[in-house]
């Protein structure tokens, strides 16, 4: 085969692969629509005003609920202490998608930018843990956090050149940061 033929063969995508990509995109779009409908109904029942935004990034659906400044205080009640109510709403929304489609959802729900702000806090926590590990050479255990938050911290710690792993079970599951060579 010539270089031109090899190049053309490498760039060719089979019809099956194209169908899979289209189906996946359609499924993610459907997931977002079902989740938005569910959340809109919930907001109506709770008599809360909020705008729902759907975004797809990296094959995952991100749903944000935001409101006018006068509505933000009411919406923040849906976050709860340390995001516990938000995590529960996210799981309920995932269950609504599962019930409607038969497919598990990995959607992420954010209300009034809580998760975005929390991501900044988690990055700072990871940076402080990495600095402490670098100074002491020992391991540092972090406070328990949700699976989504642990993933953000693991990614940050890895990007900073250290190693991390989750330990514990249930609500006590936490991250331990250690030197990369440990």
mmCIF file of C-alpha atoms in Angstrom:
data_model
loop_
_atom_site.group_PDB
_atom_site.id
_atom_site.type_symbol
_atom_site.label_atom_id
_atom_site.label_comp_id
_atom_site.label_asym_id
_atom_site.label_seq_id
_atom_site.Cartn_x
_atom_site.Cartn_y
_atom_site.Cartn_z
ATOM 1 C CA UNK A 1 0.000 0.000 0.000
ATOM 2 C CA UNK A 2 1.329 3.468 -0.852
ATOM 3 C CA UNK A 3 1.613 6.253 1.716
ATOM 4 C CA UNK A 4 -1.415 7.974 0.155
ATOM 5 C CA UNK A 5 -3.532 4.818 0.399
ATOM 6 C CA UNK A 6 -2.424 4.254 4.019
ATOM 7 C CA UNK A 7 -3.287 7.848 4.895
ATOM 8 C CA UNK A 8 -6.721 7.574 3.265
ATOM 9 C CA UNK A 9 -7.369 4.241 4.994
ATOM 10 C CA UNK A 10 -6.429 5.731 8.386
ATOM 11 C CA UNK A 11 -8.789 8.685 7.859
ATOM 12 C CA UNK A 12 -11.734 6.559 6.762
ATOM 13 C CA UNK A 13 -14.355 6.023 9.426
ATOM 14 C CA UNK A 14 -16.607 3.042 9.002
ATOM 15 C CA UNK A 15 -20.358 3.605 8.721
ATOM 16 C CA UNK A 16 -20.817 1.581 11.924
ATOM 17 C CA UNK A 17 -18.519 3.953 13.850
ATOM 18 C CA UNK A 18 -20.354 6.981 12.446
ATOM 19 C CA UNK A 19 -23.679 5.463 13.522
ATOM 20 C CA UNK A 20 -22.294 4.807 17.006
ATOM 21 C CA UNK A 21 -21.146 8.430 17.310
ATOM 22 C CA UNK A 22 -24.500 9.747 16.085
ATOM 23 C CA UNK A 23 -26.400 7.431 18.453
ATOM 24 C CA UNK A 24 -24.230 8.476 21.397
ATOM 25 C CA UNK A 25 -24.803 12.162 20.607
ATOM 26 C CA UNK A 26 -28.542 11.538 20.276
ATOM 27 C CA UNK A 27 -28.566 9.652 23.609
ATOM 28 C CA UNK A 28 -26.707 12.443 25.400
ATOM 29 C CA UNK A 29 -29.090 15.028 23.937
ATOM 30 C CA UNK A 30 -32.087 12.937 25.021
ATOM 31 C CA UNK A 31 -30.551 12.545 28.483
ATOM 32 C CA UNK A 32 -30.242 16.317 28.818
ATOM 33 C CA UNK A 33 -33.824 16.897 27.675
ATOM 34 C CA UNK A 34 -35.249 14.312 30.093
ATOM 35 C CA UNK A 35 -33.198 15.699 32.971
ATOM 36 C CA UNK A 36 -34.213 19.284 32.169
ATOM 37 C CA UNK A 37 -37.899 18.312 32.025
ATOM 38 C CA UNK A 38 -37.600 16.510 35.369
ATOM 39 C CA UNK A 39 -35.842 19.465 37.006
ATOM 40 C CA UNK A 40 -38.282 21.988 35.546
ATOM 41 C CA UNK A 41 -41.153 20.008 37.030
ATOM 42 C CA UNK A 42 -39.345 19.909 40.377
ATOM 43 C CA UNK A 43 -38.821 23.681 40.312
ATOM 44 C CA UNK A 44 -42.505 24.172 39.516
ATOM 45 C CA UNK A 45 -43.578 21.925 42.419
ATOM 46 C CA UNK A 46 -41.243 23.803 44.787
ATOM 47 C CA UNK A 47 -42.455 27.137 43.343
ATOM 48 C CA UNK A 48 -38.895 28.189 42.504
ATOM 49 C CA UNK A 49 -37.800 30.224 39.504
ATOM 50 C CA UNK A 50 -34.684 29.162 37.661
ATOM 51 C CA UNK A 51 -33.258 28.930 34.174
ATOM 52 C CA UNK A 52 -32.001 25.524 33.088
ATOM 53 C CA UNK A 53 -28.995 25.322 30.782
ATOM 54 C CA UNK A 54 -27.798 22.083 29.154
ATOM 55 C CA UNK A 55 -24.232 21.653 27.949
ATOM 56 C CA UNK A 56 -22.340 18.604 26.684
ATOM 57 C CA UNK A 57 -18.602 18.377 27.364
ATOM 58 C CA UNK A 58 -16.434 15.317 26.940
ATOM 59 C CA UNK A 59 -19.400 13.022 26.401
ATOM 60 C CA UNK A 60 -21.059 14.092 29.652
ATOM 61 C CA UNK A 61 -24.178 16.199 30.147
ATOM 62 C CA UNK A 62 -23.830 19.233 32.415
ATOM 63 C CA UNK A 63 -27.038 20.854 33.618
ATOM 64 C CA UNK A 64 -26.991 24.209 35.361
ATOM 65 C CA UNK A 65 -29.810 25.945 37.173
ATOM 66 C CA UNK A 66 -29.413 29.664 37.715
ATOM 67 C CA UNK A 67 -31.777 32.489 38.436
ATOM 68 C CA UNK A 68 -32.101 36.195 38.772
ATOM 69 C CA UNK A 69 -30.350 37.669 41.823
ATOM 70 C CA UNK A 70 -33.638 37.760 43.751
ATOM 71 C CA UNK A 71 -34.162 34.021 43.048
ATOM 72 C CA UNK A 72 -30.626 32.875 43.940
ATOM 73 C CA UNK A 73 -31.280 32.677 47.695
ATOM 74 C CA UNK A 74 -34.251 30.353 47.163
ATOM 75 C CA UNK A 75 -32.307 28.218 44.694
ATOM 76 C CA UNK A 76 -29.390 27.876 47.127
ATOM 77 C CA UNK A 77 -31.696 25.871 49.420
ATOM 78 C CA UNK A 78 -31.431 23.154 46.757
ATOM 79 C CA UNK A 79 -27.677 22.935 47.435
ATOM 80 C CA UNK A 80 -27.879 22.203 51.159
ATOM 81 C CA UNK A 81 -25.031 21.841 53.594
ATOM 82 C CA UNK A 82 -21.797 20.943 51.783
ATOM 83 C CA UNK A 83 -23.782 20.219 48.604
ATOM 84 C CA UNK A 84 -25.634 17.257 50.125
ATOM 85 C CA UNK A 85 -29.049 18.244 48.758
ATOM 86 C CA UNK A 86 -27.483 19.003 45.370
ATOM 87 C CA UNK A 87 -25.859 15.551 45.295
ATOM 88 C CA UNK A 88 -29.229 13.971 46.123
ATOM 89 C CA UNK A 89 -31.006 15.971 43.410
ATOM 90 C CA UNK A 90 -28.327 14.908 40.949
ATOM 91 C CA UNK A 91 -28.910 11.242 41.833
ATOM 92 C CA UNK A 92 -32.692 11.639 41.557
ATOM 93 C CA UNK A 93 -32.239 13.272 38.153
ATOM 94 C CA UNK A 94 -29.986 10.412 37.055
ATOM 95 C CA UNK A 95 -32.670 7.960 38.210
ATOM 96 C CA UNK A 96 -35.293 9.848 36.189
ATOM 97 C CA UNK A 97 -33.088 9.490 33.103
ATOM 98 C CA UNK A 98 -32.500 5.790 33.851
ATOM 99 C CA UNK A 99 -36.238 5.196 34.235
ATOM 100 C CA UNK A 100 -37.025 6.968 30.958
ATOM 101 C CA UNK A 101 -34.203 5.531 28.841
ATOM 102 C CA UNK A 102 -32.986 2.366 30.532
ATOM 103 C CA UNK A 103 -29.452 3.819 30.394
ATOM 104 C CA UNK A 104 -27.326 4.960 33.317
ATOM 105 C CA UNK A 105 -26.489 8.646 33.238
ATOM 106 C CA UNK A 106 -23.289 10.420 34.245
ATOM 107 C CA UNK A 107 -24.857 13.869 34.148
ATOM 108 C CA UNK A 108 -23.596 16.599 36.450
ATOM 109 C CA UNK A 109 -26.047 19.015 38.049
ATOM 110 C CA UNK A 110 -24.977 22.452 39.236
ATOM 111 C CA UNK A 111 -27.119 25.054 40.966
ATOM 112 C CA UNK A 112 -26.142 28.739 41.120
ATOM 113 C CA UNK A 113 -22.536 27.860 40.226
ATOM 114 C CA UNK A 114 -21.927 25.881 43.431
ATOM 115 C CA UNK A 115 -19.963 23.078 41.752
ATOM 116 C CA UNK A 116 -17.882 25.532 39.752
ATOM 117 C CA UNK A 117 -16.961 27.412 42.939
ATOM 118 C CA UNK A 118 -16.338 24.147 44.760
ATOM 119 C CA UNK A 119 -13.992 23.022 41.967
ATOM 120 C CA UNK A 120 -11.819 26.059 42.724
ATOM 121 C CA UNK A 121 -11.826 25.182 46.434
ATOM 122 C CA UNK A 122 -10.901 21.571 45.650
ATOM 123 C CA UNK A 123 -8.018 22.681 43.442
ATOM 124 C CA UNK A 124 -6.689 24.815 46.300
ATOM 125 C CA UNK A 125 -7.084 21.883 48.742
ATOM 126 C CA UNK A 126 -5.198 19.589 46.333
ATOM 127 C CA UNK A 127 -2.418 22.153 45.859
ATOM 128 C CA UNK A 128 -2.036 22.584 49.626
ATOM 129 C CA UNK A 129 -1.900 18.797 50.148
ATOM 130 C CA UNK A 130 0.706 18.405 47.385
ATOM 131 C CA UNK A 131 2.799 21.199 48.939
ATOM 132 C CA UNK A 132 2.597 19.532 52.364
ATOM 133 C CA UNK A 133 3.580 16.150 50.907
ATOM 134 C CA UNK A 134 6.477 17.846 49.120
ATOM 135 C CA UNK A 135 7.634 19.451 52.369
ATOM 136 C CA UNK A 136 7.169 16.506 54.733
ATOM 137 C CA UNK A 137 7.634 13.581 52.355
ATOM 138 C CA UNK A 138 4.734 11.843 54.096
ATOM 139 C CA UNK A 139 1.153 11.183 53.085
ATOM 140 C CA UNK A 140 -1.725 13.600 53.661
ATOM 141 C CA UNK A 141 -5.316 12.457 54.224
ATOM 142 C CA UNK A 142 -8.054 14.824 53.064
ATOM 143 C CA UNK A 143 -11.579 15.197 54.419
ATOM 144 C CA UNK A 144 -14.288 12.916 52.980
ATOM 145 C CA UNK A 145 -15.911 14.085 49.740
ATOM 146 C CA UNK A 146 -18.248 12.892 47.018
ATOM 147 C CA UNK A 147 -17.084 10.714 44.133
ATOM 148 C CA UNK A 148 -17.253 13.649 41.716
ATOM 149 C CA UNK A 149 -15.182 15.838 44.028
ATOM 150 C CA UNK A 150 -12.643 13.029 44.557
ATOM 151 C CA UNK A 151 -12.236 12.708 40.792
ATOM 152 C CA UNK A 152 -11.494 16.434 40.494
ATOM 153 C CA UNK A 153 -8.902 16.194 43.273
ATOM 154 C CA UNK A 154 -7.290 13.034 41.809
ATOM 155 C CA UNK A 155 -6.929 14.811 38.446
ATOM 156 C CA UNK A 156 -5.408 17.895 40.068
ATOM 157 C CA UNK A 157 -2.982 15.892 42.218
ATOM 158 C CA UNK A 158 -1.838 13.872 39.183
ATOM 159 C CA UNK A 159 -1.314 17.080 37.179
ATOM 160 C CA UNK A 160 0.870 18.355 40.034
ATOM 161 C CA UNK A 161 3.047 15.228 39.880
ATOM 162 C CA UNK A 162 1.920 13.454 43.029
ATOM 163 C CA UNK A 163 -0.044 10.267 43.638
ATOM 164 C CA UNK A 164 -3.453 9.908 45.275
ATOM 165 C CA UNK A 165 -5.872 7.162 46.094
ATOM 166 C CA UNK A 166 -9.287 6.920 47.677
ATOM 167 C CA UNK A 167 -9.658 5.113 50.991
ATOM 168 C CA UNK A 168 -12.581 4.284 53.231
ATOM 169 C CA UNK A 169 -16.189 3.533 52.414
ATOM 170 C CA UNK A 170 -19.489 5.357 52.107
ATOM 171 C CA UNK A 171 -19.647 8.886 53.470
ATOM 172 C CA UNK A 172 -16.181 8.460 55.017
ATOM 173 C CA UNK A 173 -14.468 7.854 51.660
ATOM 174 C CA UNK A 174 -11.556 10.250 51.321
ATOM 175 C CA UNK A 175 -8.325 10.827 49.409
ATOM 176 C CA UNK A 176 -4.794 10.210 50.610
ATOM 177 C CA UNK A 177 -2.105 12.161 48.738
ATOM 178 C CA UNK A 178 1.419 10.748 48.730
ATOM 179 C CA UNK A 179 4.719 11.246 46.900
ATOM 180 C CA UNK A 180 4.755 9.932 43.322
ATOM 181 C CA UNK A 181 7.475 7.412 44.136
ATOM 182 C CA UNK A 182 5.664 5.978 47.188
#
